[in-house]
Amino acid sequence: MAEWREYYQNEDDEVEEDEEDSGGYVYTSKIISSDKDLVALVFYGTEQSKNPRNSFKHVYVYHDLDSPGAKHVQDIDKLQGEKGAQLAEKTMGSGETSLGEALWCCSNLYSDIKLRLSHKRLMIFTCRDDPHVGDSAKDRQARTKAADLKETGVVIDLMHLTKPEGFDVSLFFCDIVSPPEDESELGLQTEPCRKLEDLQKRVRAKELKKRAQSRLTFSLGEGVNLAVGVYVLARTATKPPAVRLYRDTNEPVRTKTRYFHAHNGGILLPNDMKRAQVYGKKQIVMEKDEVDEIKKFDDPGLVLMGFKPMERLKLHHHIRPALFIYPEEEQISGSSCMFTTLLLKCSEKNVFALCRYIPRRNTPPRFVALVPQREELDQSQTQATPPGFRVIFLPFADDIRTVDAHVGPTASDEQVDKMKEIVHKLRFKYRSDAFENPMLQQHYRNLEALALDMLAPEPIEDLTMPKVQMMDDRLGPLVQEFKDLVYPPDYNPEGKPAAKRKPAESGGGGAEKKPKVEMSEEELKNHVEKGTLGKLTVPVLKDACRQFGIRTTGTKKQELIDALTILATRLNAN
Amino acid sequence: DVRPGALVLCMDVGFSMSNSEPGQEPSFEQAKKVIQKFVQRQVFAENKDEVGLVLFGTDGTKNGLAEDGQYENITVHRRLMMPDFELLEEIESKLQPGGQQADWLDALVVCMDLLQEETMGKKFERLNIVLLTDLNVQTSADQLDVIIDSLKKARITLQFFLPFPVDGEDRADGGGDGPGPSAAPVRPGKGLSRQQTQGLEMVKNIMTSLEEEDGLEEVYTFSDALQKLSIFKRIDRRPMAWPCHLTIGSSLTIRIVGYKAVTEEKVKKSWAIVEAQSHQRDDVKRETVYCLDDDNETEVQKDDTIQGFRYGSDIVPFSKVDEDQMKYKSDGKCFSVLGFTKQELVRCSPFMGSQVVKVFAARDDEHAAVALSALIRALDSLKMAAIVRYAYDRRSNPQVGAAFPCIKEKYECLLYVQLPFMEDLRQFTFPVLENNKKFKPSESQLSAVDALIDSMMLVEKDEDGESVDVFKVNHIPNPQFQRLFQCLHHRGVNPDDPLPPVEPWLKRDLERPQAVSARCQTPLQDVKTKFPLKVVVKKKEQKTSADVFGNQEHAFTLTSIPCEVSHFNRRSLFQVGSVNPVRDFCTLIRQKTVSFDQACQQLTHRIEQLLGNRSPEYYMKSIACIQAFRDQGAFLTGIFRSSGICSSKVKNRPSAHVELKTSCLQHALLFSDALTLISKDEVDGSTFSKQDANQVLTAFYSLQLTSFKKFV
């Protein structure tokens, strides 16, 4: 999925700086969140001038539009702190302020870029709410330039910094910044200063554009079809893929995979190869197209089966993260109205819609529950949950395993009440964005450290670790009281019930690794005939493969067994 | 240590099984299908259970008990063995109706004997006998008690498959979910022969004494079995136990065991690549080479490469060793409580991962059971859940998840589900729907949908007022497996036939229940009239050649471009599309809707795009484009000023051209004569001299030569 997203990422952010710190935050988080974006850094109100044609005074283009790399971050780091301030004074100095000139310069930077940009954003960092101090000509020029920029599709954001007497946006900047576009219907407006706080969080997470995973027809039956977009609102984030580099030059290398004939060395084209599986000692061969065709049941889409009361949806019937659907008016007009009506009625009647779902061509169907989700806003009037249907995947019979329940004695009311006290002491308000993935965070920090030549990576706070000390303090004597109620004095829950493997290990010399036993052809044939290969362990099977000179690509047990079975049948044939 | 099960299929092939009423499939055929389906599933799911096959009513006799005219006409066709393809083929070709009749109780005894003999000294999880018969034979019931007794002693379970339902009245209103056309005639009690009625009584007798009141649930009709194969006694292996400690703080520990209860079952086997003619895996060698991104595509050894990660525009070298050293390390398996929270807060969070784990107290540890029970009951009564850190083992990354209390009649457990990390969430906002004037539904629209929902409820009330789910997804076997097994089976038996169509019962499983379909007709029509839904035709969409020509098949070869002017004139074309650039290009030149220069530029642009994709199909296409350039160039020598575009393109990006040739060697070979560059001799306007052309050609041929050397 990441590949096609990156394809479209040409976002480009421009930072105007009064305060260097913020710029640094933007860089370090941008690098991780969307590394294909272009970022420029422009200072205004400087003594020195530096811009492409040097036509603007007091505007200093520190970094031209470019995808940010380690060097950019290091440059910014140099401007921080007291030393940094001196350096800034030396290189740029401070002088007359003209926001209009700065904006003009920025618009030139944009037009010099030959790439097609998916969106352009300009962030103004300032602590002065009246930059031109009453110079109305300059104000006017700035307004005109801002209007020009907005016309070419640039979104202007204000990242104002706190100011003792408060930052008055209405003085001047309200005319400069872009009104919240698209979401204007929502009537929502995030406070600018909150945006800056968000920025300073230094979020190290890959940012993804809102983009439908697919657009599908949702058929209610009898030709009643609406169009919906399918969105992924949560998916397990993984480490970005590694790039192979040539050791000597550190330049990226490409890989090429080709297939050729083992005997005559000729290259094999797709048509020269087929697919095969072995079952019950028999190889079954199919064309690649046939393998795809087997998976085809119907065209992609959602087909309504019917409705069920919400209580029929089982909490533990979970096999995959849910998706989200929202109407696509651009594909079938009237979809939004139909969709909204369904949403309202399902929610009112407390039912979910059961649908058959085929996401792509040549993909087998799954059944999904469309659970109505109405819009919810949080305290700051921001959308907390979007309106639409959650798409919950339902398990088939094969996905449910038979677990033999352990049946044991149950707790008495006294014991339960004691536990209730413990639970009560350790209450907290769960938020789904409260935990960071320590594995990813460590990875990003390691990269940062290597890229920026830091001595050691910034330490991470592993939020998944229980705060044991704090918990113990809160619980006080409760734990002991509970243990006294449920455990006999000599019971040690940490102890192993029976030391199973210990003796063998401590036995020393004698019971070391079993010596490798070679498998004879006879033994192999025997195993195959009786179907007892499966009883051998993977290492034994691997050894046998190696011994008989079978090339094994897979490590799956079944694949090893198959390889040996084929060999045995060939031996028999000879 | 996973122990398989042992199962004996015992099928009646006696002559009465072949009888049928007109238009009905004989019981024999139905029973054979049941066996086929079952064995098919076992073979392709690579089930380790051992299966035997006993036939009775056969003309011959072959069993260990046959003596002095006893146990005649009973044949042990296959002793206990893992089912394989051979068995499938045997069932297909050798399983034929017999001309005799045999006592099914005798057959049952033979099966028991077989099980006992074959499982001697081996441990099996479960022993099961499946009897398929029409009961239409005289049986001697005098040994019944002894048989029941030894079944109990040997812990052998029984399943019966009959052509008619065991209890006519209960089952008279159909086998539940839409009986198909092949369903057996439902003849409740009537039409049964005296032997059948008597046999049925004995079946009831055996089953109830074996499993008490639940026993009769293990008696099925053939048609039931064909529709839901899952009713075969689930003898699949048990999920792996995951022993761990649940901890709260530093000193409260409970011994627990987790089991995967729900997880997406994937197809177990991957497809191997074999050579098309020999069907040998070893004939295909796969080679991955690493090469620099330069014009020569210099190959480098894998050992000379290291891994790196992108950091903005930079790539930071970060070797695997360093990565392993610096990466996050978890300290082993754990199930540690981080805190407790309201269930409703967790329920609105998305669930992650692909499984649900059931957590029980350690087996046979009553103290742990009491402690865990206290936690489960406390959480349940407070409507709270535990938030835990979960790590499967030392090598796996930790998760944060929720453990919900689950109290059932027979047991209690915690249900663990993974919750998202901050990095997993995508905070998208969507425009308002409900209070949006544009989409506000009218009262009549609301009531139309209201009626539709009522008519399409999949939960119905039965006579007792209990609501019954008529479409249980968790009872439907995954159609993907069924279809795969069907195709594998078919191809295995008939290697040269095309794949069969999807079986009708499988399709029916995926459709809306017929009763619901019928009920919602009127409300659906109402919805249709009240909601105007129109497919938006995008005006701006680029016309591709497919739009212009429709989907008609055109005989279109590289060298002969058809000149059906009348056809082309129907609609004008302005652009070289990507679907069939050659055709578009030729049309443009003929129609003169755009200037020749423009047409050439557009095609060049397409070639550039095509070359950007590294796949043989695209190379083929671009070769076709270049060829078209050439043909048109020669065809229109007089006005062909722009042929240079092609040559310059090739000249400016020699790497692209070389790449094109190397990666597509054999294609290029086919076309090598077509691919000579347009030289001065051919076209006046070309900027390429004959010498240039020759040079490129020589380079090309030497390249071929070296590549060949490498492969031979």
PDB file of C-alpha atoms in Angstrom, chain A residues 314-419:
ATOM      1  CA  LYS A 314     -19.846 -10.910  18.693  1.00  0.00           C
ATOM      2  CA  LEU A 315     -16.968  -9.044  20.258  1.00  0.00           C
ATOM      3  CA  HIS A 316     -14.652 -12.003  19.818  1.00  0.00           C
ATOM      4  CA  HIS A 317     -15.426 -12.512  16.141  1.00  0.00           C
ATOM      5  CA  HIS A 318     -12.417 -10.519  15.088  1.00  0.00           C
ATOM      6  CA  ILE A 319     -10.067 -11.553  12.309  1.00  0.00           C
ATOM      7  CA  ARG A 320      -8.843  -8.312  10.743  1.00  0.00           C
ATOM      8  CA  PRO A 321      -8.841  -4.585  11.517  1.00  0.00           C
ATOM      9  CA  ALA A 322     -12.055  -2.940  10.381  1.00  0.00           C
ATOM     10  CA  LEU A 323     -12.397  -0.679   7.357  1.00  0.00           C
ATOM     11  CA  PHE A 324     -14.598   2.357   6.895  1.00  0.00           C
ATOM     12  CA  ILE A 325     -16.954   3.358   4.094  1.00  0.00           C
ATOM     13  CA  TYR A 326     -18.218   6.770   3.054  1.00  0.00           C
ATOM     14  CA  PRO A 327     -20.424   7.632   0.048  1.00  0.00           C
ATOM     15  CA  GLU A 328     -18.929   8.635  -3.305  1.00  0.00           C
ATOM     16  CA  GLU A 329     -21.276  11.190  -4.810  1.00  0.00           C
ATOM     17  CA  GLU A 330     -18.944  11.691  -7.793  1.00  0.00           C
ATOM     18  CA  GLN A 331     -19.506   8.155  -9.010  1.00  0.00           C
ATOM     19  CA  ILE A 332     -23.213   7.658  -8.465  1.00  0.00           C
ATOM     20  CA  SER A 333     -25.204  10.777  -7.677  1.00  0.00           C
ATOM     21  CA  GLY A 334     -27.699  10.272  -4.891  1.00  0.00           C
ATOM     22  CA  SER A 335     -25.335   7.924  -3.057  1.00  0.00           C
ATOM     23  CA  SER A 336     -24.873  10.304  -0.137  1.00  0.00           C
ATOM     24  CA  CYS A 337     -28.598  10.679   0.462  1.00  0.00           C
ATOM     25  CA  MET A 338     -29.218   6.923   0.296  1.00  0.00           C
ATOM     26  CA  PHE A 339     -26.179   6.281   2.497  1.00  0.00           C
ATOM     27  CA  THR A 340     -27.224   8.869   5.079  1.00  0.00           C
ATOM     28  CA  THR A 341     -30.735   7.424   5.250  1.00  0.00           C
ATOM     29  CA  LEU A 342     -29.338   3.922   5.792  1.00  0.00           C
ATOM     30  CA  LEU A 343     -26.964   5.241   8.434  1.00  0.00           C
ATOM     31  CA  LEU A 344     -29.725   7.039  10.325  1.00  0.00           C
ATOM     32  CA  LYS A 345     -32.135   4.120  10.176  1.00  0.00           C
ATOM     33  CA  CYS A 346     -29.597   1.417  11.082  1.00  0.00           C
ATOM     34  CA  SER A 347     -28.441   3.478  14.011  1.00  0.00           C
ATOM     35  CA  GLU A 348     -32.008   4.211  15.126  1.00  0.00           C
ATOM     36  CA  LYS A 349     -33.109   0.586  14.858  1.00  0.00           C
ATOM     37  CA  ASN A 350     -29.827  -0.608  16.395  1.00  0.00           C
ATOM     38  CA  VAL A 351     -29.061  -3.013  13.550  1.00  0.00           C
ATOM     39  CA  PHE A 352     -26.071  -3.680  11.339  1.00  0.00           C
ATOM     40  CA  ALA A 353     -26.087  -4.588   7.652  1.00  0.00           C
ATOM     41  CA  LEU A 354     -24.594  -7.926   6.646  1.00  0.00           C
ATOM     42  CA  CYS A 355     -22.847  -7.774   3.273  1.00  0.00           C
ATOM     43  CA  ARG A 356     -20.778  -9.923   0.984  1.00  0.00           C
ATOM     44  CA  TYR A 357     -17.559  -8.090   0.228  1.00  0.00           C
ATOM     45  CA  ILE A 358     -15.148  -8.589  -2.655  1.00  0.00           C
ATOM     46  CA  PRO A 359     -12.441  -5.921  -2.497  1.00  0.00           C
ATOM     47  CA  ARG A 360     -10.586  -6.582  -5.741  1.00  0.00           C
ATOM     48  CA  ARG A 361     -10.684  -8.648  -8.872  1.00  0.00           C
ATOM     49  CA  ASN A 362      -9.842 -12.303  -8.343  1.00  0.00           C
ATOM     50  CA  THR A 363     -10.337 -12.087  -4.614  1.00  0.00           C
ATOM     51  CA  PRO A 364     -12.615 -14.531  -2.818  1.00  0.00           C
ATOM     52  CA  PRO A 365     -15.572 -13.097  -0.905  1.00  0.00           C
ATOM     53  CA  ARG A 366     -15.794 -12.410   2.820  1.00  0.00           C
ATOM     54  CA  PHE A 367     -18.828 -11.466   4.833  1.00  0.00           C
ATOM     55  CA  VAL A 368     -18.720  -8.152   6.638  1.00  0.00           C
ATOM     56  CA  ALA A 369     -20.900  -6.325   9.131  1.00  0.00           C
ATOM     57  CA  LEU A 370     -21.568  -2.676   8.302  1.00  0.00           C
ATOM     58  CA  VAL A 371     -21.899  -1.036  11.698  1.00  0.00           C
ATOM     59  CA  PRO A 372     -23.429   2.428  11.684  1.00  0.00           C
ATOM     60  CA  GLN A 373     -21.216   5.092  13.192  1.00  0.00           C
ATOM     61  CA  ARG A 374     -22.600   8.577  13.657  1.00  0.00           C
ATOM     62  CA  GLU A 375     -20.415  11.625  13.808  1.00  0.00           C
ATOM     63  CA  GLU A 376     -19.045  12.605  17.192  1.00  0.00           C
ATOM     64  CA  LEU A 377     -17.191  15.766  18.098  1.00  0.00           C
ATOM     65  CA  ASP A 378     -14.767  16.236  20.948  1.00  0.00           C
ATOM     66  CA  GLN A 379     -14.644  19.168  23.365  1.00  0.00           C
ATOM     67  CA  SER A 380     -12.862  21.409  20.868  1.00  0.00           C
ATOM     68  CA  GLN A 381     -15.557  20.687  18.266  1.00  0.00           C
ATOM     69  CA  THR A 382     -13.163  18.589  16.228  1.00  0.00           C
ATOM     70  CA  GLN A 383     -14.460  15.438  14.618  1.00  0.00           C
ATOM     71  CA  ALA A 384     -13.639  12.554  16.925  1.00  0.00           C
ATOM     72  CA  THR A 385     -15.425   9.871  14.940  1.00  0.00           C
ATOM     73  CA  PRO A 386     -16.396  10.424  11.318  1.00  0.00           C
ATOM     74  CA  PRO A 387     -19.880   9.556  10.025  1.00  0.00           C
ATOM     75  CA  GLY A 388     -20.119   6.354   8.009  1.00  0.00           C
ATOM     76  CA  PHE A 389     -20.205   2.596   8.391  1.00  0.00           C
ATOM     77  CA  ARG A 390     -17.465   0.579  10.019  1.00  0.00           C
ATOM     78  CA  VAL A 391     -16.763  -2.549   8.006  1.00  0.00           C
ATOM     79  CA  ILE A 392     -16.130  -5.459  10.367  1.00  0.00           C
ATOM     80  CA  PHE A 393     -14.858  -8.731   8.932  1.00  0.00           C
ATOM     81  CA  LEU A 394     -16.733 -11.809  10.089  1.00  0.00           C
ATOM     82  CA  PRO A 395     -15.099 -15.205  10.522  1.00  0.00           C
ATOM     83  CA  PHE A 396     -16.084 -18.238   8.469  1.00  0.00           C
ATOM     84  CA  ALA A 397     -16.479 -21.647  10.077  1.00  0.00           C
ATOM     85  CA  ASP A 398     -12.832 -22.424   9.261  1.00  0.00           C
ATOM     86  CA  ASP A 399     -11.618 -19.377  11.170  1.00  0.00           C
ATOM     87  CA  ILE A 400     -13.071 -20.504  14.462  1.00  0.00           C
ATOM     88  CA  ARG A 401     -11.040 -23.002  16.414  1.00  0.00           C
ATOM     89  CA  THR A 402     -12.339 -25.498  18.860  1.00  0.00           C
ATOM     90  CA  VAL A 403     -10.811 -24.693  22.191  1.00  0.00           C
ATOM     91  CA  ASP A 404     -11.431 -27.091  25.023  1.00  0.00           C
ATOM     92  CA  ALA A 405     -12.254 -24.811  27.902  1.00  0.00           C
ATOM     93  CA  HIS A 406     -10.463 -25.252  31.187  1.00  0.00           C
ATOM     94  CA  VAL A 407     -13.088 -25.679  33.821  1.00  0.00           C
ATOM     95  CA  GLY A 408     -12.104 -24.918  37.353  1.00  0.00           C
ATOM     96  CA  PRO A 409     -13.557 -23.607  40.600  1.00  0.00           C
ATOM     97  CA  THR A 410     -14.960 -20.076  40.578  1.00  0.00           C
ATOM     98  CA  ALA A 411     -14.297 -17.234  42.968  1.00  0.00           C
ATOM     99  CA  SER A 412     -16.448 -16.379  45.978  1.00  0.00           C
ATOM    100  CA  ASP A 413     -18.092 -12.980  46.399  1.00  0.00           C
ATOM    101  CA  GLU A 414     -15.496 -11.994  48.983  1.00  0.00           C
ATOM    102  CA  GLN A 415     -12.669 -12.777  46.585  1.00  0.00           C
ATOM    103  CA  VAL A 416     -14.404 -10.959  43.729  1.00  0.00           C
ATOM    104  CA  ASP A 417     -14.992  -7.906  45.909  1.00  0.00           C
ATOM    105  CA  LYS A 418     -11.327  -7.741  46.840  1.00  0.00           C
ATOM    106  CA  MET A 419     -10.401  -7.858  43.178  1.00  0.00           C
TER     107      MET A 419
END
